[in-house]
Short mmCIF file of C-alpha atoms and ligand atoms in Angstrom, two decimals:
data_model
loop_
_atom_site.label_atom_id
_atom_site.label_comp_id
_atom_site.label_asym_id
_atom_site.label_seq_id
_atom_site.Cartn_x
_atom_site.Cartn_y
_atom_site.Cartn_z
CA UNK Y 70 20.61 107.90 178.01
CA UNK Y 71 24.18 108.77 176.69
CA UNK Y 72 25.01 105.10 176.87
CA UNK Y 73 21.88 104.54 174.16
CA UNK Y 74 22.82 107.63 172.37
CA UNK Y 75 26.37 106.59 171.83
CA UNK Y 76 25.15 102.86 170.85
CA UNK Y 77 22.55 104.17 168.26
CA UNK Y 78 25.72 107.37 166.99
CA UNK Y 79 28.01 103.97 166.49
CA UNK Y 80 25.24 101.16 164.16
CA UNK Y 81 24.29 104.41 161.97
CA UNK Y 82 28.18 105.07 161.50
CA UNK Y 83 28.98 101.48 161.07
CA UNK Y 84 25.77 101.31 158.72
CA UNK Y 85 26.72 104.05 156.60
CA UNK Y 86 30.34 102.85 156.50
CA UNK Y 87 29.17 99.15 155.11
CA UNK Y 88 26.87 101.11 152.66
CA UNK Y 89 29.64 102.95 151.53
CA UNK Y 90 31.81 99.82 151.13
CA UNK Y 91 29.64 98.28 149.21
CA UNK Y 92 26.81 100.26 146.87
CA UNK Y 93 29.38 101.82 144.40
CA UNK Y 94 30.57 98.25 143.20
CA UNK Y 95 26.94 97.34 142.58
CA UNK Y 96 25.88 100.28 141.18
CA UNK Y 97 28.51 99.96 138.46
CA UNK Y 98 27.85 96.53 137.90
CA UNK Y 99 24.00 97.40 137.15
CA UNK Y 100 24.90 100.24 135.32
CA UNK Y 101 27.14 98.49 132.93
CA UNK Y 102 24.51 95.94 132.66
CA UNK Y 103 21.54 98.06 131.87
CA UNK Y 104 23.54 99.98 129.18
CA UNK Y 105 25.17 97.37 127.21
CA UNK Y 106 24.06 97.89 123.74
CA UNK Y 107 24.47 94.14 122.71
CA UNK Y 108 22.19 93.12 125.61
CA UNK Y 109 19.65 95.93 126.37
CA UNK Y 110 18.06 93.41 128.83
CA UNK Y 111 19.48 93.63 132.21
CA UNK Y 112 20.63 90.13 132.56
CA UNK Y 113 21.10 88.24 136.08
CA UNK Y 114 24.29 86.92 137.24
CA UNK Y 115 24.67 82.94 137.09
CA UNK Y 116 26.78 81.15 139.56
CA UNK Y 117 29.20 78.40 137.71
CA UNK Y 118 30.18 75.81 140.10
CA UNK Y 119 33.22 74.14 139.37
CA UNK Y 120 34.05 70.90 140.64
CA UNK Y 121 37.11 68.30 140.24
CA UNK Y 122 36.74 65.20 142.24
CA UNK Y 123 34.22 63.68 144.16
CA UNK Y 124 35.93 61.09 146.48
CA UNK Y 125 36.95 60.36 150.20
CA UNK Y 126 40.38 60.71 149.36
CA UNK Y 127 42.20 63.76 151.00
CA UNK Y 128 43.04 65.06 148.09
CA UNK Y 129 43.27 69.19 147.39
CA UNK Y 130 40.86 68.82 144.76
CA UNK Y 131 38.30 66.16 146.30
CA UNK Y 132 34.80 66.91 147.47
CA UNK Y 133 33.60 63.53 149.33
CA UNK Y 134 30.33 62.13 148.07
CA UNK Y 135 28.84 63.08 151.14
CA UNK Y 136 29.22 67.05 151.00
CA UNK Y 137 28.23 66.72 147.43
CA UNK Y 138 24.88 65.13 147.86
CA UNK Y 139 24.38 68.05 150.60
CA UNK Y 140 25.27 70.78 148.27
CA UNK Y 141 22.85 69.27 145.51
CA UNK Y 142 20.78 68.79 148.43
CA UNK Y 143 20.90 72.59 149.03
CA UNK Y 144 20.06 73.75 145.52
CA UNK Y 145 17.72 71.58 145.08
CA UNK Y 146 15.91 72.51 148.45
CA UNK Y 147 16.38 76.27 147.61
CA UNK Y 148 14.95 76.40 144.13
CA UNK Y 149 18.20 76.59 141.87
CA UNK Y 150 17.77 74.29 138.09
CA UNK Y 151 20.63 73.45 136.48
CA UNK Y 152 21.59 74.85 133.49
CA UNK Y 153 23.72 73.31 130.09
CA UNK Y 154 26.04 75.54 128.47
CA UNK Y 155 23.65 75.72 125.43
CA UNK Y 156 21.21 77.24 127.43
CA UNK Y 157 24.12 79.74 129.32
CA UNK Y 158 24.73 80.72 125.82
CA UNK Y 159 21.09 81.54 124.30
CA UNK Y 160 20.63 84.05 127.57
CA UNK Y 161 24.06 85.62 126.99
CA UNK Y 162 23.52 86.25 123.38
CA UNK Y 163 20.23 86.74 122.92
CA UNK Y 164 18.60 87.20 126.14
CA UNK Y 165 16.48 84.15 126.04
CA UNK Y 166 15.14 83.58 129.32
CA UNK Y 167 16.02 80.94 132.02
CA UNK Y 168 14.81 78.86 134.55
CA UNK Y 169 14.62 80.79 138.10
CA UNK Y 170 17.62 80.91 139.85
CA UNK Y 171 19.57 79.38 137.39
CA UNK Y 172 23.18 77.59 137.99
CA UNK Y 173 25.76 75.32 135.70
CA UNK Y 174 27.26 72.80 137.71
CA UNK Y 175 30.83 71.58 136.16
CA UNK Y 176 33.61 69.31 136.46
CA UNK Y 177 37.36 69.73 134.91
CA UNK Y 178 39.53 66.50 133.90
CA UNK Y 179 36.71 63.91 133.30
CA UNK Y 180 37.69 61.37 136.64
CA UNK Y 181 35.86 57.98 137.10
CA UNK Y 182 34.22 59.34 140.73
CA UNK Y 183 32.37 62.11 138.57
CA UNK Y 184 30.85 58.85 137.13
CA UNK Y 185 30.91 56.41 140.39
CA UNK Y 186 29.67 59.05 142.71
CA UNK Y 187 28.18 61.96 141.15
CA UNK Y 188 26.59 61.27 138.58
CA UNK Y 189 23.83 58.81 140.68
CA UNK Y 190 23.60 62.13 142.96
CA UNK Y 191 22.34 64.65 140.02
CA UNK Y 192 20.39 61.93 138.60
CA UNK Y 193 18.83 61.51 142.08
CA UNK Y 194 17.49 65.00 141.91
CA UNK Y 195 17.59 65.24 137.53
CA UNK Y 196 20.38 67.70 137.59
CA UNK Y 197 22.41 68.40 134.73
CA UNK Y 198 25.92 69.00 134.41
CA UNK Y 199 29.03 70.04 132.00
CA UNK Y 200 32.48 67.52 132.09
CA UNK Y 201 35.27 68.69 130.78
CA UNK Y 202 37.98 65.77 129.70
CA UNK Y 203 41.45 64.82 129.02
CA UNK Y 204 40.84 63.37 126.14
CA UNK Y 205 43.63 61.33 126.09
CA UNK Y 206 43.21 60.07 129.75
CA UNK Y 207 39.75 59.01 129.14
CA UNK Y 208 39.96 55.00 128.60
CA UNK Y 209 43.49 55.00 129.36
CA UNK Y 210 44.17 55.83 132.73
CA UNK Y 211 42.08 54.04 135.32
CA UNK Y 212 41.47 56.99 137.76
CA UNK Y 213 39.50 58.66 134.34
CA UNK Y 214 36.22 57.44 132.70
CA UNK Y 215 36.30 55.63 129.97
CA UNK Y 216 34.42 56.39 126.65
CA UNK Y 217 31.39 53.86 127.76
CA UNK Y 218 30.74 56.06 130.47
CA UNK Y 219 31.25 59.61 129.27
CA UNK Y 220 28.91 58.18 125.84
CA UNK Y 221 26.00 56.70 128.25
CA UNK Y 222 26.41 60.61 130.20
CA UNK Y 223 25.87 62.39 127.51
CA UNK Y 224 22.84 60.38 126.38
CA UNK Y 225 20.95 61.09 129.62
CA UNK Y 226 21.80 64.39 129.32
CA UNK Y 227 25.12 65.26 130.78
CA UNK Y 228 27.28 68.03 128.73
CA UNK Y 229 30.91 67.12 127.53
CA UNK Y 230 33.96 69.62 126.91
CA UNK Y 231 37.23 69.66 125.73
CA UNK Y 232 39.82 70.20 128.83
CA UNK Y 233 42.94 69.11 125.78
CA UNK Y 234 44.46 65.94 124.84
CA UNK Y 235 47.18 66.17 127.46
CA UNK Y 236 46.22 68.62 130.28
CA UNK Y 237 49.19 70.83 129.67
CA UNK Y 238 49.10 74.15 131.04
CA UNK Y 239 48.61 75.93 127.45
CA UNK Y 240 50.86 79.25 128.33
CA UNK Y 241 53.86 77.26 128.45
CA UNK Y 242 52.99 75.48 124.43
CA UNK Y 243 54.03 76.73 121.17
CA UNK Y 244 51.65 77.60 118.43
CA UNK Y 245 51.34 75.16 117.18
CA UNK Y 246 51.52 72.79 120.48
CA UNK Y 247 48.29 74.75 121.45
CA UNK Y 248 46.76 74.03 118.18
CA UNK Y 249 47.28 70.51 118.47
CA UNK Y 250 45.63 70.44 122.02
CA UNK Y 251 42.71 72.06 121.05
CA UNK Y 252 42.16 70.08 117.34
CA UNK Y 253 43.32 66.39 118.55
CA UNK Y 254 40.90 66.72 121.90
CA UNK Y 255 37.75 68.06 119.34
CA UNK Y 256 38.37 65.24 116.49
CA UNK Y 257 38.45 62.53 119.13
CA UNK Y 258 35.24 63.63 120.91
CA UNK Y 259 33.86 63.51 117.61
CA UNK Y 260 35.07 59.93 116.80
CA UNK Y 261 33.98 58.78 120.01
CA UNK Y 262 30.74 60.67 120.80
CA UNK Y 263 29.74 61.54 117.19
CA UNK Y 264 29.14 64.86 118.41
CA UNK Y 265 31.65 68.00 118.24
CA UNK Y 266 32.31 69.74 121.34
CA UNK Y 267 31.18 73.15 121.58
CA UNK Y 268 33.04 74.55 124.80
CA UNK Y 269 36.43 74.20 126.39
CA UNK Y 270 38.09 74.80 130.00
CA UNK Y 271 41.81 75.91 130.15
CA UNK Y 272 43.77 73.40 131.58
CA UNK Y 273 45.69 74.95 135.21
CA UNK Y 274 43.51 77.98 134.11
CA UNK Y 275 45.73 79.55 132.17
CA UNK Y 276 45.43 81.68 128.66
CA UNK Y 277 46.33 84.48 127.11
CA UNK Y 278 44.77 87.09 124.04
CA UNK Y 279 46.59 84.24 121.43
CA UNK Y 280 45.38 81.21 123.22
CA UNK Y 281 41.91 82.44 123.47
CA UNK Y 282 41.92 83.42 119.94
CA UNK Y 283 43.02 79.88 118.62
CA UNK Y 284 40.40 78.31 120.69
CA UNK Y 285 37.35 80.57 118.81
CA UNK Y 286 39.49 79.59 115.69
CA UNK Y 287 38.93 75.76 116.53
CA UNK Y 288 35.51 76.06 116.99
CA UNK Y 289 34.94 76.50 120.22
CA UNK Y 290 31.97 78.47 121.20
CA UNK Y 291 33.45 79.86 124.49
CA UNK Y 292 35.30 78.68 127.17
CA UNK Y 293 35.56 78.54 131.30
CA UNK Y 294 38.64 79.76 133.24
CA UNK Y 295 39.02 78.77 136.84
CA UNK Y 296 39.11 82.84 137.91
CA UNK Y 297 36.31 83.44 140.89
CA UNK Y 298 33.26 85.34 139.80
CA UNK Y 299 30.05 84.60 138.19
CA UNK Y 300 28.87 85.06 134.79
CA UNK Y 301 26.47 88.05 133.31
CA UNK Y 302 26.04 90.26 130.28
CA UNK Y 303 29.41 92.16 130.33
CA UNK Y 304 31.14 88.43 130.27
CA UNK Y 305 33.52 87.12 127.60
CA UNK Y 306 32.34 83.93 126.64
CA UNK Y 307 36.12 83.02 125.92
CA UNK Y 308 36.73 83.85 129.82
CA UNK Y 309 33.83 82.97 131.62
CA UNK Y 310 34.14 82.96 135.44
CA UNK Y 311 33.64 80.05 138.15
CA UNK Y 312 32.93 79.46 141.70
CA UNK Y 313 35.69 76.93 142.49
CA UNK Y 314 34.85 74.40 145.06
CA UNK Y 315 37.10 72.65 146.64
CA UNK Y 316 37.87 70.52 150.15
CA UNK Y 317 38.08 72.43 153.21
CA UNK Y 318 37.62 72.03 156.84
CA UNK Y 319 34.08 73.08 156.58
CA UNK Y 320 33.40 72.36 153.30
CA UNK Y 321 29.87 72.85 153.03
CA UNK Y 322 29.86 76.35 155.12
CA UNK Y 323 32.34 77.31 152.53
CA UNK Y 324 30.56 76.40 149.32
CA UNK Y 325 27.50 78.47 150.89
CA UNK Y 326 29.59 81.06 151.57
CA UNK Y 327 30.91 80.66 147.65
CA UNK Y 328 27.43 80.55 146.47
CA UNK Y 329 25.48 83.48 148.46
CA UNK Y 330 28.49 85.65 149.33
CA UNK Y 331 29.90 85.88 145.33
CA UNK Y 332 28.35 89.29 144.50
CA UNK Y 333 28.78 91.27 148.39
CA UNK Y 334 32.37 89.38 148.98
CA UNK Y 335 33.83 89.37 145.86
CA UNK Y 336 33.84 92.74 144.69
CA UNK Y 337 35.36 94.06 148.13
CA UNK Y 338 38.35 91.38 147.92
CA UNK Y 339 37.21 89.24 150.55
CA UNK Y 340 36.91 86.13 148.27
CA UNK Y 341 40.02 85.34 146.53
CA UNK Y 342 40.63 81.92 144.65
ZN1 ZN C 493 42.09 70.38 134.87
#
């Protein structure tokens, strides 16, 4: 009897301990949500999966073709529909509604496995995606796409970004070095796929208040960072969040993990990047 008592004394204390943990981040989240002026709706949270490479290689920033095909696998078997950037944007600035559990799936650099081996994969179950590129790596340096490829992307429906001419880290740029990035990577998306790119990643993540500024001043409409979080109504669209995924011993078992655990992990500092 004092056994049980004891047992049933320690889950309610351990219960109200995890409650505690956890309910005041949410309920400041909501809150903000719910009372932002700009977006009276209270908008969901969308996941941004960020991806580099999708090869066997054992590289840092490598998923292998076969853990990718079981991650779109996953989504695909759990209801999520890809979302472009376009569409990210419409919800975040005028509430328009998306498809049910909604995610943007993304890729940073622009290498030749995004077209090789992942592309046939999100074909395979019509999921869209957004490639950011070195513009001046594409059709230059064989591990990148070249222009054929990224042009016969985009016509069956797969988004491209500017990730700068030369994939310098832009913190470490002048002025004007920064400008140049961010102008020479637009104009030569525009002379190769007549069409001007509306959204940007920061190369190695990095930005500051100037940097940020000079991409909305070359016509960017907003841009990705590689910081951990997901994206909602009290986002910057210059600073939106991702959900990096990268190789690990257990890949897939961390990319769920990524995926479900975002908004109970994150807040508490379990997740870092
Ligand atoms: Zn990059």
């Amino acid at each position: 009897m004092n056994i049980k008592k004891g047992q049933t004394y320690l889950l309610l204390g351990l219960i109200i301990i995890f409650l505690f943990l956890t309910f005041p981040k949410f309920g400041t989240q909501s809150v903000v949500a719910s009372y932002d002026k700009n977006n009276p709706v209270n908008l969901q949270d969308v996941p941004i999966l960020n991806y580099h490479k999708v090869d066997i290689l054992n590289h840092a920033l490598s998923v292998s073709p076969q853990e990718f095909e079981e991650q779109m696998e996953y989504l695909y078997k759990n209801g999520y529909h890809t979302i472009t950037p376009d569409q990210l944007m419409a919800y975040l600035k005028s509430g328009k509604t998306l498809p049910d559990k909604p995610i943007m799936i993304t890729f940073d650099d622009g290498y030749l496995d995004n077209y090789t081996n992942a592309y046939p994969i999100m074909k395979k179950y019509d999921f869209t995606a957004t490639i950011f590129i070195i513009t001046n790596l594409i059709g230059q340096d064989k591990r990148f796409m070249t222009w054929e490829q990224v042009k016969e992307m985009q016509q069956n429906g797969m988004v491209f970004g500017s990730h700068t001419a030369n994939h310098k880290s832009l913190t470490s740029l002048t002025k004007e070095q920064v400008m140049n990035e961010l102008n020479e990577s637009r104009d030569e998306m525009i002379r190769k796929l007549g069409k001007r790119p509306k959204y940007f990643a920061y190369p190695t993540g990095t930005y500051n208040a100037e940097i940020e500024e000079m991409v909305r001043t070359a016509g960017y409409k907003a841009a990705f960072t590689i910081e951990y979080g997901q994206v909602g109504a009290d986002s910057d669209v210059y600073l939106l969040q991702r959900i990096p995924i990268f190789k690990g011993q257990k890949t897939f078992r961390s990319f769920f993990i990524r995926l479900n655990g975002a908004p109970i992990l994150e807040p508490l500092g379990l997740i870092k990047n």
